[in-house]
Short mmCIF file of C-alpha atoms in Angstrom, two decimals:
data_model
loop_
_atom_site.label_atom_id
_atom_site.label_comp_id
_atom_site.label_asym_id
_atom_site.label_seq_id
_atom_site.Cartn_x
_atom_site.Cartn_y
_atom_site.Cartn_z
CA UNK U 1036 0.00 0.00 0.00
CA UNK U 1037 1.45 3.33 -1.08
CA UNK U 1038 0.35 6.46 0.79
CA UNK U 1039 1.99 8.91 -1.62
CA UNK U 1040 -1.02 10.67 -3.15
CA UNK U 1041 0.84 13.21 -5.29
CA UNK U 1042 -0.46 10.93 -8.04
CA UNK U 1043 -2.83 7.98 -8.23
CA UNK U 1044 -2.58 4.62 -9.95
CA UNK U 1045 -5.68 3.69 -11.95
CA UNK U 1046 -6.89 0.16 -12.54
CA UNK U 1047 -5.14 -1.78 -15.30
CA UNK U 1048 -7.73 -3.72 -17.28
CA UNK U 1049 -5.27 -6.49 -18.14
CA UNK U 1050 -1.57 -7.08 -18.56
CA UNK U 1051 -2.31 -8.99 -21.78
CA UNK U 1052 -2.00 -6.71 -24.82
CA UNK U 1053 -4.84 -8.37 -26.75
CA UNK U 1054 -7.27 -7.83 -23.87
CA UNK U 1055 -6.15 -4.24 -23.52
CA UNK U 1056 -6.84 -3.73 -27.24
CA UNK U 1057 -10.37 -5.10 -26.70
CA UNK U 1058 -10.81 -2.68 -23.79
CA UNK U 1059 -9.56 0.25 -25.89
CA UNK U 1060 -11.81 -0.74 -28.81
CA UNK U 1061 -14.86 -1.00 -26.53
CA UNK U 1062 -14.28 2.43 -25.00
CA UNK U 1063 -13.57 4.04 -28.38
CA UNK U 1064 -16.69 2.55 -29.97
CA UNK U 1065 -18.88 3.72 -27.08
CA UNK U 1066 -17.22 7.15 -27.14
CA UNK U 1067 -17.58 7.66 -30.90
CA UNK U 1068 -21.20 6.48 -30.88
CA UNK U 1069 -22.03 8.87 -28.05
CA UNK U 1070 -20.11 11.74 -29.62
CA UNK U 1071 -21.63 11.35 -33.09
CA UNK U 1072 -25.21 10.93 -31.86
CA UNK U 1073 -25.08 13.96 -29.58
CA UNK U 1074 -23.27 16.13 -32.14
CA UNK U 1075 -26.02 15.35 -34.65
CA UNK U 1076 -28.63 16.54 -32.15
CA UNK U 1077 -26.70 19.74 -31.42
CA UNK U 1078 -26.28 20.45 -35.14
CA UNK U 1079 -29.95 19.81 -35.88
CA UNK U 1080 -31.27 21.99 -33.04
CA UNK U 1081 -28.84 24.85 -33.64
CA UNK U 1082 -29.25 24.98 -37.43
CA UNK U 1083 -33.00 24.41 -37.77
CA UNK U 1084 -35.24 27.20 -36.50
CA UNK U 1085 -38.21 24.78 -36.42
CA UNK U 1086 -36.54 23.15 -33.42
CA UNK U 1087 -36.11 26.36 -31.43
CA UNK U 1088 -38.68 25.24 -28.84
CA UNK U 1089 -38.33 24.44 -25.12
CA UNK U 1090 -38.26 20.66 -25.60
CA UNK U 1091 -35.40 20.80 -28.10
CA UNK U 1092 -33.62 23.49 -26.10
CA UNK U 1093 -33.47 21.02 -23.20
CA UNK U 1094 -32.37 18.25 -25.57
CA UNK U 1095 -29.58 20.51 -26.79
CA UNK U 1096 -28.36 20.99 -23.22
CA UNK U 1097 -28.65 17.26 -22.51
CA UNK U 1098 -26.54 16.48 -25.58
CA UNK U 1099 -23.83 18.94 -24.51
CA UNK U 1100 -23.75 17.49 -21.00
CA UNK U 1101 -23.58 13.93 -22.32
CA UNK U 1102 -20.57 14.82 -24.47
CA UNK U 1103 -18.95 16.48 -21.47
CA UNK U 1104 -19.47 13.53 -19.11
CA UNK U 1105 -17.86 10.94 -21.37
CA UNK U 1106 -15.07 13.28 -22.49
CA UNK U 1107 -13.98 13.67 -18.87
CA UNK U 1108 -13.27 9.95 -18.40
CA UNK U 1109 -12.84 8.02 -21.68
CA UNK U 1110 -9.94 9.82 -23.45
CA UNK U 1111 -7.69 9.48 -20.39
CA UNK U 1112 -8.58 5.80 -19.99
CA UNK U 1113 -7.86 5.10 -23.68
CA UNK U 1114 -4.56 7.02 -23.53
CA UNK U 1115 -3.43 5.11 -20.43
CA UNK U 1116 -4.25 1.75 -22.02
CA UNK U 1117 -2.49 2.65 -25.28
CA UNK U 1118 0.64 3.84 -23.49
CA UNK U 1119 0.44 1.03 -20.92
CA UNK U 1120 0.54 3.45 -18.00
CA UNK U 1121 -1.70 3.75 -14.94
CA UNK U 1122 -0.89 7.12 -13.43
CA UNK U 1123 -3.06 10.19 -13.06
CA UNK U 1124 -1.88 13.29 -11.24
CA UNK U 1125 -3.57 14.49 -8.08
CA UNK U 1126 -4.81 17.58 -9.94
CA UNK U 1127 -6.05 15.43 -12.82
CA UNK U 1128 -7.96 13.22 -10.39
CA UNK U 1129 -9.53 16.25 -8.69
CA UNK U 1130 -10.56 17.61 -12.11
CA UNK U 1131 -12.11 14.28 -13.12
CA UNK U 1132 -14.18 14.11 -9.95
CA UNK U 1133 -15.21 17.77 -10.24
CA UNK U 1134 -16.30 17.70 -13.88
CA UNK U 1135 -17.76 14.20 -13.88
CA UNK U 1136 -19.92 14.94 -10.84
CA UNK U 1137 -20.94 18.23 -12.44
CA UNK U 1138 -22.16 16.57 -15.65
CA UNK U 1139 -23.69 13.66 -13.72
CA UNK U 1140 -25.68 16.08 -11.57
CA UNK U 1141 -26.70 18.06 -14.67
CA UNK U 1142 -28.18 14.90 -16.18
CA UNK U 1143 -30.31 14.18 -13.11
CA UNK U 1144 -31.63 17.73 -12.78
CA UNK U 1145 -32.13 18.26 -16.50
CA UNK U 1146 -34.05 15.00 -16.92
CA UNK U 1147 -36.27 16.21 -14.09
CA UNK U 1148 -36.86 19.52 -15.89
CA UNK U 1149 -37.60 17.63 -19.12
CA UNK U 1150 -40.22 15.54 -17.30
CA UNK U 1151 -41.87 18.74 -16.10
CA UNK U 1152 -41.79 20.10 -19.67
CA UNK U 1153 -43.57 17.00 -20.98
CA UNK U 1154 -46.10 17.23 -18.13
CA UNK U 1155 -47.04 20.81 -19.05
CA UNK U 1156 -47.13 19.99 -22.78
CA UNK U 1157 -49.48 17.03 -22.35
CA UNK U 1158 -51.54 17.86 -19.26
CA UNK U 1159 -51.80 21.65 -19.69
CA UNK U 1160 -51.23 22.32 -23.39
CA UNK U 1161 -53.12 25.63 -23.37
CA UNK U 1162 -50.72 27.03 -20.74
CA UNK U 1163 -47.58 25.60 -22.31
CA UNK U 1164 -46.36 28.67 -24.20
CA UNK U 1165 -46.99 30.92 -21.22
CA UNK U 1166 -45.40 28.57 -18.65
CA UNK U 1167 -42.43 27.38 -20.73
CA UNK U 1168 -41.48 30.73 -22.20
CA UNK U 1169 -37.92 31.68 -23.09
CA UNK U 1170 -37.22 33.40 -19.78
CA UNK U 1171 -38.53 30.46 -17.75
CA UNK U 1172 -36.44 27.97 -19.77
CA UNK U 1173 -33.28 30.02 -19.27
CA UNK U 1174 -33.95 30.20 -15.52
CA UNK U 1175 -34.45 26.43 -15.38
CA UNK U 1176 -31.20 25.72 -17.23
CA UNK U 1177 -29.38 28.27 -15.09
CA UNK U 1178 -30.73 26.54 -11.99
CA UNK U 1179 -29.63 23.15 -13.31
CA UNK U 1180 -26.08 24.32 -13.95
CA UNK U 1181 -25.80 26.24 -10.67
CA UNK U 1182 -27.15 23.36 -8.54
CA UNK U 1183 -24.85 20.92 -10.37
CA UNK U 1184 -21.83 23.14 -9.72
CA UNK U 1185 -22.65 23.32 -6.00
CA UNK U 1186 -23.17 19.56 -5.77
CA UNK U 1187 -19.96 18.87 -7.68
CA UNK U 1188 -17.96 21.28 -5.50
CA UNK U 1189 -19.38 19.68 -2.36
CA UNK U 1190 -18.32 16.18 -3.45
CA UNK U 1191 -14.90 17.27 -4.67
CA UNK U 1192 -14.02 19.15 -1.48
CA UNK U 1193 -15.43 16.40 0.76
CA UNK U 1194 -13.51 13.70 -1.09
CA UNK U 1195 -10.11 15.36 -1.25
CA UNK U 1196 -9.98 16.76 2.27
CA UNK U 1197 -10.05 13.10 3.27
CA UNK U 1198 -6.58 11.69 4.09
CA UNK U 1199 -5.76 8.72 1.87
CA UNK U 1200 -3.80 5.69 3.07
CA UNK U 1201 -3.28 4.35 -0.45
CA UNK U 1202 -3.09 5.71 -3.99
CA UNK U 1203 -4.28 2.64 -5.93
CA UNK U 1204 -7.74 3.21 -7.48
CA UNK U 1205 -9.45 0.00 -8.60
CA UNK U 1206 -11.31 1.71 -11.45
CA UNK U 1207 -10.36 3.12 -14.87
CA UNK U 1208 -11.03 6.70 -13.74
CA UNK U 1209 -11.23 8.63 -10.45
CA UNK U 1210 -14.60 7.50 -9.16
CA UNK U 1211 -15.70 8.62 -5.70
CA UNK U 1212 -16.68 5.19 -4.25
CA UNK U 1213 -13.24 3.82 -5.15
CA UNK U 1214 -11.50 6.91 -3.79
CA UNK U 1215 -13.33 6.41 -0.50
CA UNK U 1216 -11.89 2.91 -0.29
CA UNK U 1217 -8.45 4.56 -0.11
CA UNK U 1218 -9.42 6.72 2.87
CA UNK U 1219 -7.72 6.09 6.17
CA UNK U 1220 -10.03 4.33 8.69
CA UNK U 1221 -12.73 6.65 10.03
CA UNK U 1222 -11.66 9.54 7.79
CA UNK U 1223 -14.44 9.65 5.23
CA UNK U 1224 -17.35 11.03 7.28
CA UNK U 1225 -17.53 14.29 5.28
CA UNK U 1226 -17.93 12.56 1.90
CA UNK U 1227 -20.41 10.10 3.40
CA UNK U 1228 -22.52 13.08 4.41
CA UNK U 1229 -22.22 14.52 0.88
CA UNK U 1230 -23.31 11.18 -0.61
CA UNK U 1231 -26.34 11.03 1.69
CA UNK U 1232 -27.28 14.58 0.68
CA UNK U 1233 -26.92 13.83 -3.06
CA UNK U 1234 -28.77 10.53 -2.73
CA UNK U 1235 -31.68 12.24 -0.99
CA UNK U 1236 -31.79 14.96 -3.66
CA UNK U 1237 -31.67 12.38 -6.46
CA UNK U 1238 -34.46 10.35 -4.84
CA UNK U 1239 -36.57 13.52 -4.64
CA UNK U 1240 -35.95 14.17 -8.36
CA UNK U 1241 -36.74 10.55 -9.24
CA UNK U 1242 -39.93 10.61 -7.18
CA UNK U 1243 -40.97 13.87 -8.85
CA UNK U 1244 -40.34 12.34 -12.31
CA UNK U 1245 -42.25 9.18 -11.38
CA UNK U 1246 -45.28 11.09 -10.07
CA UNK U 1247 -45.15 13.43 -13.05
CA UNK U 1248 -45.32 10.54 -15.49
CA UNK U 1249 -48.14 8.91 -13.57
CA UNK U 1250 -50.10 12.11 -14.23
CA UNK U 1251 -48.89 12.19 -17.84
CA UNK U 1252 -49.85 8.57 -18.53
CA UNK U 1253 -53.27 9.14 -16.98
CA UNK U 1254 -53.77 12.11 -19.31
CA UNK U 1255 -52.46 10.16 -22.32
CA UNK U 1256 -54.97 7.36 -21.77
CA UNK U 1257 -57.75 9.93 -22.16
CA UNK U 1258 -56.48 11.08 -25.57
CA UNK U 1259 -59.02 9.88 -28.16
CA UNK U 1260 -56.49 9.65 -30.98
CA UNK U 1261 -54.55 6.38 -31.15
CA UNK U 1262 -51.65 8.17 -32.88
CA UNK U 1263 -51.68 10.83 -30.18
CA UNK U 1264 -51.46 8.23 -27.42
CA UNK U 1265 -48.70 6.37 -29.27
CA UNK U 1266 -46.67 9.55 -29.75
CA UNK U 1267 -47.02 10.57 -26.11
CA UNK U 1268 -46.07 7.11 -24.83
CA UNK U 1269 -43.10 6.85 -27.21
CA UNK U 1270 -41.81 10.18 -25.87
CA UNK U 1271 -42.35 9.63 -22.15
CA UNK U 1272 -41.89 5.92 -21.48
CA UNK U 1273 -38.30 5.70 -22.81
CA UNK U 1274 -37.47 8.83 -20.77
CA UNK U 1275 -38.66 7.11 -17.60
CA UNK U 1276 -36.87 3.83 -18.42
CA UNK U 1277 -33.51 5.48 -19.12
CA UNK U 1278 -33.78 7.68 -16.03
CA UNK U 1279 -34.58 4.59 -13.93
CA UNK U 1280 -31.58 2.68 -15.34
CA UNK U 1281 -29.33 5.64 -14.68
CA UNK U 1282 -30.54 6.21 -11.10
CA UNK U 1283 -30.50 2.57 -9.96
CA UNK U 1284 -27.10 1.69 -11.44
CA UNK U 1285 -25.62 4.91 -10.02
CA UNK U 1286 -27.07 4.11 -6.60
CA UNK U 1287 -25.61 0.61 -6.80
CA UNK U 1288 -22.19 2.01 -7.75
CA UNK U 1289 -22.13 4.69 -5.04
CA UNK U 1290 -23.94 3.00 -2.17
CA UNK U 1291 -23.07 -0.69 -2.43
CA UNK U 1292 -19.91 -2.17 -0.95
CA UNK U 1293 -18.37 -3.75 -4.05
CA UNK U 1294 -15.49 -5.96 -3.00
CA UNK U 1295 -12.04 -5.08 -4.29
CA UNK U 1296 -12.04 -8.58 -5.78
CA UNK U 1297 -15.11 -7.72 -7.89
CA UNK U 1298 -13.19 -5.46 -10.26
CA UNK U 1299 -15.10 -6.52 -13.35
CA UNK U 1300 -18.51 -6.21 -11.64
CA UNK U 1301 -17.60 -2.65 -10.66
CA UNK U 1302 -16.40 -2.02 -14.22
CA UNK U 1303 -19.71 -3.19 -15.71
CA UNK U 1304 -21.79 -1.15 -13.26
CA UNK U 1305 -19.70 1.94 -14.01
CA UNK U 1306 -20.18 1.47 -17.76
CA UNK U 1307 -23.94 1.10 -17.23
CA UNK U 1308 -24.43 4.41 -15.43
CA UNK U 1309 -21.62 6.59 -16.79
CA UNK U 1310 -21.44 5.67 -20.50
CA UNK U 1311 -24.59 3.82 -21.61
CA UNK U 1312 -27.11 6.62 -20.77
CA UNK U 1313 -25.18 9.33 -22.70
CA UNK U 1314 -24.90 6.91 -25.62
CA UNK U 1315 -28.59 5.92 -25.65
CA UNK U 1316 -30.04 9.39 -24.95
CA UNK U 1317 -29.79 10.45 -28.64
CA UNK U 1318 -31.57 7.25 -29.70
CA UNK U 1319 -34.23 7.47 -27.00
CA UNK U 1320 -35.04 11.17 -27.15
CA UNK U 1321 -34.20 12.29 -30.64
CA UNK U 1322 -33.33 9.81 -33.37
CA UNK U 1323 -36.82 8.34 -33.16
CA UNK U 1324 -38.26 11.84 -33.38
CA UNK U 1325 -39.67 12.89 -36.76
CA UNK U 1326 -38.78 16.56 -36.26
CA UNK U 1327 -35.13 15.69 -35.58
CA UNK U 1328 -35.03 13.37 -38.59
CA UNK U 1329 -36.47 16.08 -40.85
CA UNK U 1330 -34.04 18.66 -39.48
CA UNK U 1331 -31.07 16.36 -40.08
CA UNK U 1332 -32.34 15.53 -43.55
CA UNK U 1333 -32.62 19.23 -44.42
CA UNK U 1334 -29.20 19.94 -42.91
CA UNK U 1335 -27.46 17.12 -44.79
CA UNK U 1336 -29.24 18.02 -48.03
CA UNK U 1337 -28.12 21.64 -47.70
CA UNK U 1338 -24.51 20.60 -46.99
CA UNK U 1339 -24.54 18.21 -49.94
CA UNK U 1340 -25.99 20.88 -52.22
CA UNK U 1341 -23.33 23.39 -51.16
CA UNK U 1342 -20.60 20.80 -51.69
CA UNK U 1343 -21.79 19.91 -55.20
CA UNK U 1344 -22.24 23.58 -56.03
CA UNK U 1345 -18.58 24.20 -55.24
#
């Protein structure tokens, strides 16, 4: 056990080169899929004025946050595996925790705001434009970013004021549960308090989303049009399923006592909550959406026309 924490040693997936190549390929595929899907959403929403509405404004922010969350952890992991190194500086580890927790918190709060947006659109459509006006949307996004910054700062400070008795992190990035395993006995009370606070806040958000969609589904069942009900369910049900996957896997990762011998179980759980949701969000929320498809079609057609014209 090494108590020099001027730098940390991250988990080495395998000493066998072929297995490391598989690990690199997996991370790169997940990263490129997430990056391309979210960049398409950003391009469509920014370039098409038809999509300048509250729902797509929130999707734009979700796409940016998803790109940020995976960019904080995957490039460093791929670089370390390629160069066959394990080190990350103390400052680099602090930055990873800070930014990853920021984007993770943004996802939770923004998905909650998006549920409220769908509730107003379906249950109170006549009040939608008045309630979800530009000023209100900007305040909501500002609140999401501010609350996420406070939560991230709380976790970062609480984690790194803790004295560490080891510098070996059994994960491919600086993840708080694995950093807490390095804490000297009885020295992690502050971060435990921060985790309880964040868990309570996340449960409140999840409960709000759940109750909101109960109201939404009740309203959808009263829609006389079959196509209307199908469209509403296809928008809201995947939102609830992805949010549930994200919340429960994150809770398992942060609150369960994964044994240090269960490296691969911890690796799978981490992939499920930190990489899979950002990758699937474009598919769930946008790529099945006719407006997004039309916007992308118009955008690509315009780019192709300009290219051929040149």
